[in-house]
Amino acid sequence: MNSRAVRLIAGTVLKESLRRREMYVLVFAACSLLAIILSMDFFGLRGLSKFYREISLRVMGLTTAFAVIVLAARQLPRELENRTIYPLLARPIRRAEFLLGKLTGVLLAGILCFALFMFIFVLGSLRMHVHIPWIHFLQHLYLQVLMLAIVATLGFLLSLLVNTDAAITICTLLFLLSAVSSMMLVNLYGYMDWLGRRVLIFLTYFLPQLTLFDLSEKTVHAEQWPPLQASVLLTLSLYASVYIALYFIGALVLFRRKEL
Amino acid sequence: MNNHANKLAITILLIVLTVVLIPVFALRMDPREYEGGRSRDAVARSRRNASSIAVLFGELRTSMSDMMFIKTERYLHSGVAYRPHHDEQLLSVEEMGEEVDHHQAEVGHDHHAHDHSHSHDHHHADDHHHTHEHHGHAGTPTLIPPRDEDYRGFIGRLHRRVKPWRDPDKAHLHTDGTELLPWFRVMTVTDPHYVMGYTLGSWWIARYDRDMALNFIEEGIRNNPNAFQIRMARGFILWRIFREELTDMELLGQVKTDFRDAARLGIAQRPDPQYGPPEEQPGWSLFQEQDLWSACQMRVILEREFGDPERARMLAAEYLQIFPDNEVLAGILHAEE
């Protein structure tokens, strides 16, 4: 594995994402929304931490996921359309390294997006005298990065199977509907016959349950709930790794088959 | 380069156009234009909702407010998602107040805002994390099922660990309701016709600042001049203030006016009982029927205690024609006789 090549490609993706300014626009729009909501007067009461946390984490998660989905789904088609992939692959870089570099770059862009939000969140918390439950908050960020990695690799895979717009749409739907779909599967199970139940079990394991990477509710109500145990974080990391590996291998197989 | 410049020019043009057009659209938008879903007359609703803005954003606004209302229930349970069981929508306005008091007493917040000119700059960062185990609702199913009812194996286990979850057989973890207040603000901004947001919200706000609660109700009445329950909520809150000293006759006058207006509006809106029980007819619910019942009762009681007993008797006779089973009204009528 040529780690220098991976770093180089990742750096290029990160620079490109910064140069295109899409992320800034998203962060700016999200922060403006946050500022409008939080500047509302809530009956003169101050120090209402749960509402602030809830809105901030939701906006943060949505915006970053959307930025990562768009970035990931566009990477390969754009390289192919602009033919910028040819000089890159003419170098001694394997396709796996190329793909890994792209994934790393996309995730770094997502982490940068999170970092920008975190900075604003912390500033806002200090200004509003709101307590930050750091352990919960950092665990939530870690799980969100795992979730972004799943979504990004899925974006790569789908962008090689369908067109870019479809890939973005499918990933966005999967992300937005993750909480609803998980609850729907659970609640439908009791009403299904034998075959229907087998289908639900298949869907439960086939689709990544992205809601498992959302610790925002416990972070909002952190005063009542302890942080996650290390064993739970480890299990979630393994669970995410399986999907990341599967999607990555799938994308790699399709990418290798692609005639350039 | 030329292509890039064109794209940039188009983008700037679009931004400028958007900025210019926003005030134009805003002039045509009225947040009170839309009448949302629950318990409202279908014909009136469809007439008011004819505008394109209402069609585009109306249902979304109503649904958003409903979702925020569910959110308030989760906040009271430390984030645990139970199947709806509080049934606030089935409580009358008066019972809502009792439920709020009961909840806060449980979590050790049984103080009321006594001072009418209370400071508005409360700081609740340190005192709103009280938690209390409430056994009354134990057994209410959670949305995430317990292990023995969950087919998902380790995914179900992770789900129960990551989300706020508690065994349904255990007592509920109730928390202080202060943190709900922003949601009442946002839900009524989103849908200014969300009557329940105003009635329940005003009870919660009144615990911290009665002036604020009364301002909130004023806003609710402005946005919903025909919603008799909001007038009742104001009547009950002012009644509580009056009961503390029993001296402010101006305040009592306002209480009587609120219950009078609530009774008048409610009677005018109540479906004709000749077509069946009103609470079973479209556009009217059990909680509206209960509220109207207590508005009439309160009006008569206030008139008897602080006004003209003869007029109270006449009112009791009048309202008994609407609610022939009301024993309180019957008692007042016969006692005066």
Coordinates of C-alpha atoms in Angstrom, one line a residue:
Chain A
M1 CA 0.0 0.0 0.0
N2 CA 1.5 3.3 -1.1
S3 CA 0.4 5.5 1.8
R4 CA 2.0 8.6 0.2
A5 CA -0.2 8.3 -2.8
V6 CA -3.3 7.8 -0.6
R7 CA -2.3 11.0 1.3
L8 CA -1.7 12.9 -1.9
I9 CA -5.1 12.0 -3.3
A10 CA -6.9 12.7 0.0
G11 CA -5.2 16.0 0.2
T12 CA -6.3 16.9 -3.4
V13 CA -9.9 16.0 -2.6
L14 CA -9.8 18.1 0.6
K15 CA -8.3 21.1 -1.3
E16 CA -10.8 20.7 -4.1
S17 CA -13.7 20.6 -1.6
L18 CA -12.3 23.8 0.0
R19 CA -11.8 25.4 -3.3
R20 CA -15.3 24.7 -4.5
R21 CA -16.7 26.6 -1.5
E22 CA -19.9 24.4 -1.4
M23 CA -19.1 23.4 2.1
Y24 CA -18.7 27.0 3.3
V25 CA -22.1 27.8 1.8
L26 CA -23.7 24.8 3.6
V27 CA -22.0 25.7 6.9
F28 CA -22.9 29.4 6.5
A29 CA -26.5 28.5 5.7
A30 CA -26.8 26.1 8.6
C31 CA -25.2 28.6 11.0
S32 CA -27.6 31.3 9.8
L33 CA -30.5 29.0 10.5
L34 CA -29.1 28.2 13.9
A35 CA -28.6 31.8 14.7
I36 CA -32.2 32.7 13.7
I37 CA -33.7 30.0 15.8
L38 CA -31.4 30.6 18.8
S39 CA -32.0 34.4 18.7
M40 CA -35.7 33.8 19.4
D41 CA -36.8 34.8 22.8
F42 CA -38.0 31.8 24.8
F43 CA -40.1 33.7 27.3
G44 CA -37.1 35.3 28.9
L45 CA -35.7 32.0 30.1
R46 CA -31.9 31.4 29.8
G47 CA -29.7 28.4 30.0
L48 CA -32.1 26.1 28.2
S49 CA -29.5 23.6 27.1
K50 CA -31.6 20.8 25.6
F51 CA -33.2 22.8 22.9
Y52 CA -29.9 24.4 21.9
R53 CA -28.2 21.0 21.8
E54 CA -31.0 19.4 19.9
I55 CA -31.1 22.0 17.2
S56 CA -27.3 22.3 16.9
L57 CA -26.7 18.6 16.6
R58 CA -29.5 18.1 14.1
V59 CA -28.3 20.9 11.9
M60 CA -24.7 19.8 12.3
G61 CA -25.5 16.2 11.4
L62 CA -27.8 17.0 8.4
T63 CA -25.5 19.5 6.9
T64 CA -22.3 17.4 7.2
A65 CA -24.0 14.3 5.9
F66 CA -25.4 16.2 2.9
A67 CA -22.0 17.7 2.1
V68 CA -20.3 14.3 2.3
I69 CA -23.0 12.6 0.2
V70 CA -22.7 15.1 -2.6
L71 CA -18.9 15.1 -2.4
A72 CA -18.6 11.3 -2.4
A73 CA -21.1 10.7 -5.2
R74 CA -19.4 13.2 -7.5
Q75 CA -15.8 12.1 -7.1
L76 CA -15.5 9.3 -9.6
P77 CA -18.0 10.5 -12.3
R78 CA -16.3 13.9 -12.3
E79 CA -12.8 12.4 -12.7
L80 CA -14.1 10.3 -15.5
E81 CA -16.0 13.2 -17.2
N82 CA -13.2 15.6 -17.0
R83 CA -10.7 12.9 -17.9
T84 CA -8.5 14.0 -15.0
I85 CA -8.3 10.4 -13.9
Y86 CA -5.9 9.4 -16.8
P87 CA -2.9 11.3 -15.7
L88 CA -3.5 10.1 -12.1
L89 CA -3.7 6.5 -13.0
A90 CA -0.8 6.8 -15.4
R91 CA 1.3 7.1 -12.2
P92 CA 2.2 4.1 -10.1
I93 CA -1.0 4.2 -8.2
R94 CA -3.3 1.2 -7.8
R95 CA -7.0 1.7 -8.1
A96 CA -7.5 0.6 -4.5
E97 CA -5.1 3.3 -3.4
F98 CA -6.9 5.8 -5.6
L99 CA -10.3 4.9 -4.1
L100 CA -8.9 4.9 -0.6
G101 CA -7.4 8.3 -1.1
K102 CA -10.7 9.6 -2.4
L103 CA -12.6 8.1 0.6
T104 CA -10.1 9.6 3.1
G105 CA -10.3 13.0 1.4
V106 CA -14.1 13.0 1.5
L107 CA -14.1 12.0 5.2
L108 CA -11.5 14.6 6.0
A109 CA -13.8 17.2 4.4
G110 CA -16.6 15.9 6.5
I111 CA -14.5 16.1 9.7
L112 CA -13.5 19.6 8.8
C113 CA -17.2 20.5 8.4
F114 CA -17.8 19.0 11.8
A115 CA -14.9 20.9 13.2
L116 CA -16.3 24.2 11.9
F117 CA -19.7 23.4 13.5
M118 CA -18.0 22.3 16.7
F119 CA -16.2 25.6 17.0
I120 CA -19.5 27.5 16.5
F121 CA -21.3 25.2 18.9
V122 CA -18.8 25.6 21.6
L123 CA -18.8 29.4 21.1
G124 CA -22.6 29.5 21.2
S125 CA -22.6 27.3 24.4
L126 CA -20.2 29.6 26.2
R127 CA -22.2 32.6 25.2
M128 CA -25.5 31.1 26.3
H129 CA -23.9 29.6 29.5
V130 CA -25.0 26.1 28.3
H131 CA -23.2 23.1 29.7
I132 CA -21.5 20.8 27.1
P133 CA -21.6 17.1 27.9
W134 CA -18.2 16.5 26.3
I135 CA -18.1 12.7 26.5
H136 CA -21.5 12.3 25.0
F137 CA -20.7 15.0 22.4
L138 CA -17.4 13.4 21.3
Q139 CA -18.9 9.9 21.2
H140 CA -21.7 11.3 19.0
L141 CA -19.1 12.9 16.7
Y142 CA -17.2 9.6 16.5
L143 CA -20.3 7.7 15.6
Q144 CA -21.3 10.3 13.0
V145 CA -17.9 9.9 11.3
L146 CA -18.5 6.2 11.1
M147 CA -21.9 6.8 9.6
L148 CA -20.3 9.3 7.1
A149 CA -17.8 6.6 6.1
I150 CA -20.7 4.2 5.4
V151 CA -22.6 6.8 3.4
A152 CA -19.4 7.9 1.5
T153 CA -18.5 4.4 0.4
L154 CA -22.1 3.7 -0.6
G155 CA -21.9 7.0 -2.6
F156 CA -18.8 5.7 -4.4
L157 CA -20.5 2.3 -5.1
L158 CA -23.7 3.9 -6.3
S159 CA -22.0 6.5 -8.5
L160 CA -20.4 3.6 -10.4
L161 CA -23.8 1.8 -10.8
V162 CA -26.2 4.6 -11.5
N163 CA -25.8 8.3 -12.5
T164 CA -24.6 10.9 -10.0
D165 CA -28.1 12.4 -9.3
A166 CA -29.5 9.0 -8.5
A167 CA -26.6 8.1 -6.3
I168 CA -27.0 11.4 -4.3
T169 CA -30.8 10.8 -4.1
I170 CA -30.5 7.2 -2.8
C171 CA -27.8 8.1 -0.3
T172 CA -29.8 11.1 1.0
L173 CA -33.0 9.1 1.3
L174 CA -31.2 6.3 3.2
F175 CA -29.7 8.8 5.5
L176 CA -32.9 10.9 6.1
L177 CA -35.2 7.8 6.5
S178 CA -32.8 5.8 8.6
A179 CA -34.6 6.4 11.9
V180 CA -38.1 6.0 10.4
S181 CA -37.2 2.9 8.5
S182 CA -35.7 1.2 11.5
M183 CA -38.8 1.8 13.6
M184 CA -41.0 0.8 10.6
L185 CA -39.2 -2.6 10.2
V186 CA -39.6 -3.3 14.0
N187 CA -43.3 -2.4 14.0
L188 CA -44.2 -4.2 10.8
Y189 CA -42.7 -7.5 12.0
G190 CA -45.7 -8.4 14.2
Y191 CA -48.1 -7.9 11.2
M192 CA -46.2 -10.0 8.7
D193 CA -46.6 -13.7 7.7
W194 CA -43.6 -16.0 7.5
L195 CA -42.4 -14.8 4.1
G196 CA -42.8 -11.1 5.0
R197 CA -40.8 -11.6 8.2
R198 CA -38.0 -13.2 6.3
V199 CA -38.0 -10.1 4.0
L200 CA -37.9 -7.8 7.0
I201 CA -35.0 -9.7 8.6
F202 CA -33.1 -9.6 5.3
L203 CA -33.7 -5.8 5.0
T204 CA -32.6 -5.3 8.6
Y205 CA -29.2 -6.8 7.9
F206 CA -28.9 -5.7 4.3
L207 CA -29.5 -2.0 4.9
P208 CA -27.1 -0.3 7.3
Q209 CA -29.1 0.9 10.3
L210 CA -27.7 4.4 10.3
T211 CA -29.8 5.5 13.2
L212 CA -27.5 3.4 15.4
F213 CA -24.8 6.0 14.8
D214 CA -27.0 8.9 16.1
L215 CA -26.3 9.5 19.7
S216 CA -27.8 13.0 19.6
E217 CA -30.8 12.1 21.8
K218 CA -28.6 10.8 24.6
T219 CA -26.4 13.9 24.1
V220 CA -29.5 16.1 24.4
H221 CA -30.6 14.4 27.6
A222 CA -27.0 13.8 28.8
E223 CA -27.9 14.6 32.4
Q224 CA -30.1 11.5 32.6
W225 CA -28.0 9.0 30.7
P226 CA -24.4 7.8 31.1
P227 CA -22.0 7.8 28.1
L228 CA -21.8 4.7 25.9
Q229 CA -19.7 1.8 27.2
A230 CA -16.5 1.1 25.3
S231 CA -17.9 -2.4 24.3
V232 CA -20.9 -0.7 22.6
L233 CA -18.6 1.7 20.7
L234 CA -16.4 -1.2 19.6
T235 CA -19.4 -3.2 18.4
L236 CA -20.7 -0.2 16.5
S237 CA -17.2 0.3 15.0
L238 CA -17.2 -3.3 13.8
Y239 CA -20.7 -3.1 12.5
A240 CA -19.8 0.0 10.5
S241 CA -16.5 -1.6 9.3
V242 CA -18.5 -4.5 7.7
Y243 CA -20.6 -2.1 5.6
I244 CA -17.7 0.2 4.8
A245 CA -15.6 -2.9 3.6
L246 CA -18.5 -4.4 1.6
Y247 CA -19.3 -1.1 -0.2
F248 CA -15.6 -0.3 -0.7
I249 CA -14.9 -3.7 -2.2
G250 CA -18.0 -3.4 -4.4
A251 CA -16.9 0.0 -5.6
L252 CA -13.4 -1.3 -6.2
V253 CA -14.6 -4.3 -8.3
L254 CA -16.8 -2.0 -10.4
F255 CA -14.0 0.6 -10.7
R256 CA -11.5 -2.1 -11.8
R257 CA -14.0 -3.3 -14.4
K258 CA -14.4 0.2 -15.8
E259 CA -12.7 0.6 -19.1
L260 CA -10.7 3.7 -19.1
Chain B
M1 CA -12.5 30.4 -17.8
N2 CA -15.3 32.0 -19.8
N3 CA -17.6 29.2 -18.8
H4 CA -16.7 29.7 -15.2
A5 CA -17.4 33.4 -15.4
N6 CA -20.8 32.7 -16.9
K7 CA -21.7 30.3 -14.1
L8 CA -20.5 32.9 -11.5
A9 CA -22.6 35.6 -13.2
I10 CA -25.7 33.3 -13.3
T11 CA -25.2 32.4 -9.6
I12 CA -24.9 36.1 -8.6
L13 CA -27.9 36.9 -10.6
L14 CA -29.9 34.2 -9.0
I15 CA -28.9 35.3 -5.5
V16 CA -29.8 38.9 -6.3
L17 CA -33.1 37.8 -7.7
T18 CA -33.8 35.7 -4.6
V19 CA -33.0 38.6 -2.3
V20 CA -35.2 40.9 -4.3
L21 CA -38.1 38.5 -4.5
I22 CA -38.2 37.4 -0.9
P23 CA -39.9 40.6 0.3
V24 CA -42.3 40.4 -2.6
F25 CA -43.3 36.8 -1.6
A26 CA -43.3 37.8 2.1
L27 CA -45.8 40.5 1.4
R28 CA -48.1 37.8 0.0
M29 CA -47.6 35.4 2.9
D30 CA -49.6 35.6 6.1
P31 CA -48.7 33.0 8.8
R32 CA -52.3 33.1 10.0
E33 CA -53.6 32.2 6.6
Y34 CA -53.6 28.4 7.1
E35 CA -55.9 26.4 9.3
G36 CA -54.3 23.1 10.2
G37 CA -55.5 19.6 10.6
R38 CA -56.8 18.7 14.0
S39 CA -60.5 19.0 14.9
R40 CA -61.4 21.8 12.6
D41 CA -64.3 22.2 10.4
A42 CA -63.5 20.7 7.0
V43 CA -65.4 23.2 4.9
A44 CA -64.0 26.2 6.7
R45 CA -60.5 24.7 6.4
S46 CA -60.7 24.1 2.7
R47 CA -62.0 27.6 2.1
R48 CA -59.2 29.2 4.1
N49 CA -56.6 26.9 2.6
A50 CA -57.2 27.9 -1.0
S51 CA -54.1 30.0 -1.2
S52 CA -51.1 28.4 -2.9
I53 CA -48.8 29.2 0.0
A54 CA -51.2 27.4 2.3
V55 CA -51.3 24.4 0.0
L56 CA -47.5 24.3 -0.3
F57 CA -46.6 24.8 3.4
G58 CA -49.8 24.3 5.3
E59 CA -49.8 20.6 5.9
L60 CA -46.1 20.6 6.5
R61 CA -46.6 23.3 9.2
T62 CA -49.3 21.3 10.9
S63 CA -47.3 18.1 10.8
M64 CA -44.2 19.9 12.1
S65 CA -46.2 21.3 15.1
D66 CA -47.6 17.8 15.8
M67 CA -44.0 16.4 15.7
M68 CA -42.9 19.1 18.1
F69 CA -45.8 18.3 20.4
I70 CA -44.6 14.7 20.5
K71 CA -41.1 16.0 21.2
T72 CA -42.4 17.7 24.4
E73 CA -43.6 14.4 25.6
R74 CA -40.2 12.8 25.0
Y75 CA -38.5 15.6 26.9
L76 CA -40.7 14.9 29.9
H77 CA -39.5 11.3 29.8
S78 CA -35.7 12.0 29.6
G79 CA -35.8 11.4 25.8
V80 CA -37.4 7.9 26.0
A81 CA -39.8 7.3 23.1
Y82 CA -42.9 5.7 24.5
R83 CA -46.1 5.1 22.6
P84 CA -48.3 8.1 23.1
H85 CA -50.0 7.8 26.5
H86 CA -50.3 11.2 28.0
D87 CA -53.4 12.0 26.1
E88 CA -53.1 15.7 26.7
Q89 CA -55.2 16.3 23.7
L90 CA -58.0 14.5 25.5
L91 CA -57.6 16.5 28.7
S92 CA -59.6 19.6 29.2
V93 CA -57.9 23.0 29.6
E94 CA -58.3 22.8 33.4
E95 CA -57.0 19.2 33.6
M96 CA -54.0 20.3 31.6
G97 CA -53.1 22.7 34.3
E98 CA -53.5 20.1 37.0
E99 CA -51.4 17.6 35.0
V100 CA -48.6 20.3 34.7
D101 CA -48.7 20.9 38.4
H102 CA -48.7 17.2 39.2
H103 CA -45.7 16.6 36.9
Q104 CA -43.7 19.4 38.4
A105 CA -44.5 18.4 41.9
E106 CA -43.2 14.9 41.1
V107 CA -39.9 16.2 40.0
G108 CA -39.6 18.5 43.0
H109 CA -40.6 21.7 41.2
D110 CA -43.8 22.5 42.9
H111 CA -43.3 26.2 43.2
H112 CA -45.5 28.6 41.3
A113 CA -44.6 32.0 39.9
H114 CA -46.4 34.1 42.5
D115 CA -45.0 37.4 41.8
H116 CA -47.0 39.0 39.0
S117 CA -44.1 41.3 38.0
H118 CA -41.6 38.5 37.9
S119 CA -38.1 39.1 36.6
H120 CA -37.9 37.9 33.0
D121 CA -34.3 37.0 33.1
H122 CA -34.5 33.5 34.7
H123 CA -31.5 31.3 34.7
H124 CA -32.4 27.6 34.7
A125 CA -29.1 26.0 33.8
D126 CA -28.6 24.8 37.3
D127 CA -32.0 23.7 38.5
H128 CA -33.8 22.0 35.6
H129 CA -32.2 18.5 35.8
H130 CA -34.4 17.1 38.5
T131 CA -35.5 13.6 37.6
H132 CA -38.2 11.5 39.2
E133 CA -39.4 7.9 38.8
H134 CA -43.1 7.9 38.1
H135 CA -44.8 4.5 38.5
G136 CA -48.2 5.6 37.2
H137 CA -47.5 4.9 33.6
A138 CA -45.3 1.9 34.0
G139 CA -46.2 -0.7 31.4
T140 CA -46.6 1.8 28.5
P141 CA -44.8 0.2 25.5
T142 CA -41.7 1.8 24.2
L143 CA -41.3 2.5 20.4
I144 CA -38.1 0.4 20.5
P145 CA -39.3 -2.9 21.8
P146 CA -37.7 -4.8 24.7
R147 CA -35.4 -7.7 24.0
D148 CA -38.0 -10.5 24.1
E149 CA -40.2 -8.7 21.6
D150 CA -37.4 -7.6 19.2
Y151 CA -36.4 -9.9 16.3
R152 CA -33.3 -7.9 15.4
G153 CA -30.8 -9.6 17.8
F154 CA -27.6 -7.6 18.3
I155 CA -29.0 -4.7 16.2
G156 CA -31.9 -4.4 18.6
R157 CA -29.5 -4.5 21.6
L158 CA -27.4 -1.7 20.1
H159 CA -30.5 0.3 19.3
R160 CA -31.6 0.1 23.0
R161 CA -28.1 1.1 24.1
V162 CA -27.6 4.1 21.7
K163 CA -31.1 5.6 22.2
P164 CA -32.6 6.7 25.5
W165 CA -34.5 3.5 26.3
R166 CA -35.9 2.1 29.5
D167 CA -37.6 -1.2 30.2
P168 CA -41.4 -0.5 29.7
D169 CA -42.1 -2.4 33.0
K170 CA -40.0 0.1 35.0
A171 CA -41.2 3.4 36.2
H172 CA -40.9 6.4 33.9
L173 CA -38.1 8.8 34.4
H174 CA -39.8 12.2 34.6
T175 CA -37.8 15.4 34.2
D176 CA -38.5 19.1 34.7
G177 CA -40.6 20.7 32.0
T178 CA -38.7 24.0 31.8
E179 CA -36.8 22.7 28.7
L180 CA -40.1 22.2 26.9
L181 CA -40.8 25.9 26.6
P182 CA -38.8 26.6 23.5
W183 CA -40.8 23.9 21.7
F184 CA -44.1 25.6 22.5
R185 CA -42.6 28.9 21.1
V186 CA -41.5 27.2 17.9
M187 CA -44.6 25.1 17.4
T188 CA -46.9 28.1 17.6
V189 CA -44.6 30.2 15.3
T190 CA -44.7 27.3 12.8
D191 CA -48.5 26.9 13.1
P192 CA -50.2 29.9 14.8
H193 CA -53.4 28.0 14.8
Y194 CA -52.1 25.2 17.0
V195 CA -54.6 25.8 19.8
M196 CA -53.3 23.0 22.0
G197 CA -49.8 24.5 21.8
Y198 CA -51.1 27.8 23.2
T199 CA -53.3 26.2 25.9
L200 CA -50.8 23.6 27.2
G201 CA -47.8 26.0 26.6
S202 CA -49.5 28.7 28.7
W203 CA -49.8 26.4 31.7
W204 CA -46.2 25.5 31.5
I205 CA -45.0 29.1 31.1
A206 CA -47.3 30.3 33.9
R207 CA -45.3 28.2 36.3
Y208 CA -42.3 30.5 35.6
D209 CA -43.7 33.8 34.6
R210 CA -47.4 34.6 34.6
D211 CA -46.9 37.8 32.6
M212 CA -45.2 35.9 29.9
A213 CA -47.9 33.3 29.9
L214 CA -50.6 35.9 29.6
N215 CA -48.7 37.5 26.7
F216 CA -48.5 34.1 25.0
I217 CA -52.2 33.6 25.4
E218 CA -52.9 37.1 24.0
E219 CA -50.9 36.1 21.0
G220 CA -52.9 32.9 20.8
I221 CA -56.2 34.8 20.9
R222 CA -55.0 37.2 18.2
N223 CA -54.2 34.4 16.0
N224 CA -57.3 32.3 16.9
P225 CA -60.1 34.7 17.8
N226 CA -62.6 31.9 17.7
A227 CA -60.7 29.3 19.8
F228 CA -62.7 29.3 23.0
Q229 CA -60.2 27.0 24.8
I230 CA -57.5 29.7 24.7
R231 CA -59.8 32.2 26.4
M232 CA -60.5 29.5 29.0
A233 CA -56.8 29.0 29.6
R234 CA -56.5 32.7 30.3
G235 CA -59.6 32.6 32.5
F236 CA -58.1 29.8 34.6
I237 CA -54.7 31.4 34.9
L238 CA -56.2 34.7 36.0
W239 CA -58.5 32.9 38.3
R240 CA -55.6 31.3 40.0
I241 CA -53.9 34.7 40.5
F242 CA -57.2 36.2 41.8
R243 CA -57.7 33.3 44.3
E244 CA -54.4 34.1 46.0
E245 CA -55.7 37.3 47.5
L246 CA -59.3 37.6 46.4
T247 CA -59.0 41.4 46.3
D248 CA -58.3 42.5 42.7
M249 CA -61.8 43.0 41.4
E250 CA -60.6 44.2 38.0
L251 CA -58.8 40.9 37.6
L252 CA -62.0 39.1 38.6
G253 CA -63.9 41.1 35.9
Q254 CA -61.4 39.9 33.3
V255 CA -61.8 36.3 34.5
K256 CA -65.6 36.6 34.2
T257 CA -65.3 38.1 30.7
D258 CA -63.0 35.3 29.6
F259 CA -65.4 32.5 30.7
R260 CA -68.3 34.4 29.3
D261 CA -66.6 34.8 25.9
A262 CA -65.4 31.1 26.0
A263 CA -68.9 29.9 26.7
R264 CA -70.5 32.0 23.9
L265 CA -67.9 31.0 21.3
G266 CA -68.1 27.3 22.3
I267 CA -71.9 27.2 22.2
A268 CA -71.9 28.8 18.8
Q269 CA -69.4 26.3 17.5
R270 CA -70.9 23.2 19.1
P271 CA -72.6 20.9 16.6
D272 CA -76.3 20.4 16.8
P273 CA -77.1 17.5 19.2
Q274 CA -80.1 16.5 17.2
Y275 CA -77.7 14.8 14.8
G276 CA -76.1 12.7 17.5
P277 CA -73.7 13.3 20.4
P278 CA -71.7 16.5 19.6
E279 CA -68.4 14.9 20.5
E280 CA -69.0 12.2 17.9
Q281 CA -69.7 14.7 15.1
P282 CA -67.0 16.0 12.8
G283 CA -65.2 19.1 13.9
W284 CA -65.9 18.6 17.6
S285 CA -64.1 16.4 20.1
L286 CA -64.6 15.1 23.6
F287 CA -62.1 17.6 25.1
Q288 CA -63.9 20.5 23.4
E289 CA -67.2 19.2 24.9
Q290 CA -65.6 19.0 28.4
D291 CA -64.1 22.4 28.0
L292 CA -67.4 24.0 27.0
W293 CA -69.1 22.2 29.9
S294 CA -66.5 23.7 32.4
A295 CA -66.6 27.2 30.8
C296 CA -70.4 27.3 31.4
Q297 CA -70.0 25.9 34.9
M298 CA -67.3 28.4 35.8
R299 CA -69.3 31.3 34.4
V300 CA -72.3 30.4 36.6
I301 CA -70.2 29.8 39.7
L302 CA -68.4 33.1 39.3
E303 CA -71.7 34.9 38.8
R304 CA -73.1 33.3 41.9
E305 CA -70.1 33.9 44.1
F306 CA -69.0 37.3 42.9
G307 CA -72.0 38.8 41.1
D308 CA -75.7 38.5 40.8
P309 CA -77.2 35.2 42.2
E310 CA -80.4 35.8 40.2
R311 CA -78.4 36.1 37.0
A312 CA -76.4 33.0 38.0
R313 CA -79.7 31.1 38.3
M314 CA -80.8 32.3 34.9
L315 CA -77.5 31.3 33.4
A316 CA -77.7 27.9 35.0
A317 CA -81.1 27.4 33.6
E318 CA -79.9 28.5 30.1
Y319 CA -76.8 26.2 30.2
L320 CA -78.8 23.2 31.6
Q321 CA -80.7 23.2 28.3
I322 CA -77.4 22.5 26.6
F323 CA -76.0 20.2 29.2
P324 CA -79.0 18.6 30.9
D325 CA -76.8 16.1 32.8
N326 CA -74.7 18.8 34.5
E327 CA -75.3 18.2 38.2
V328 CA -73.4 21.3 39.3
L329 CA -75.6 23.6 37.2
A330 CA -78.7 21.7 38.4
G331 CA -77.5 22.0 42.0
I332 CA -77.1 25.8 41.6
L333 CA -80.4 26.2 39.9
H334 CA -82.3 24.3 42.6
A335 CA -80.4 25.8 45.5
E336 CA -81.3 29.3 44.4
E337 CA -84.9 28.2 43.9

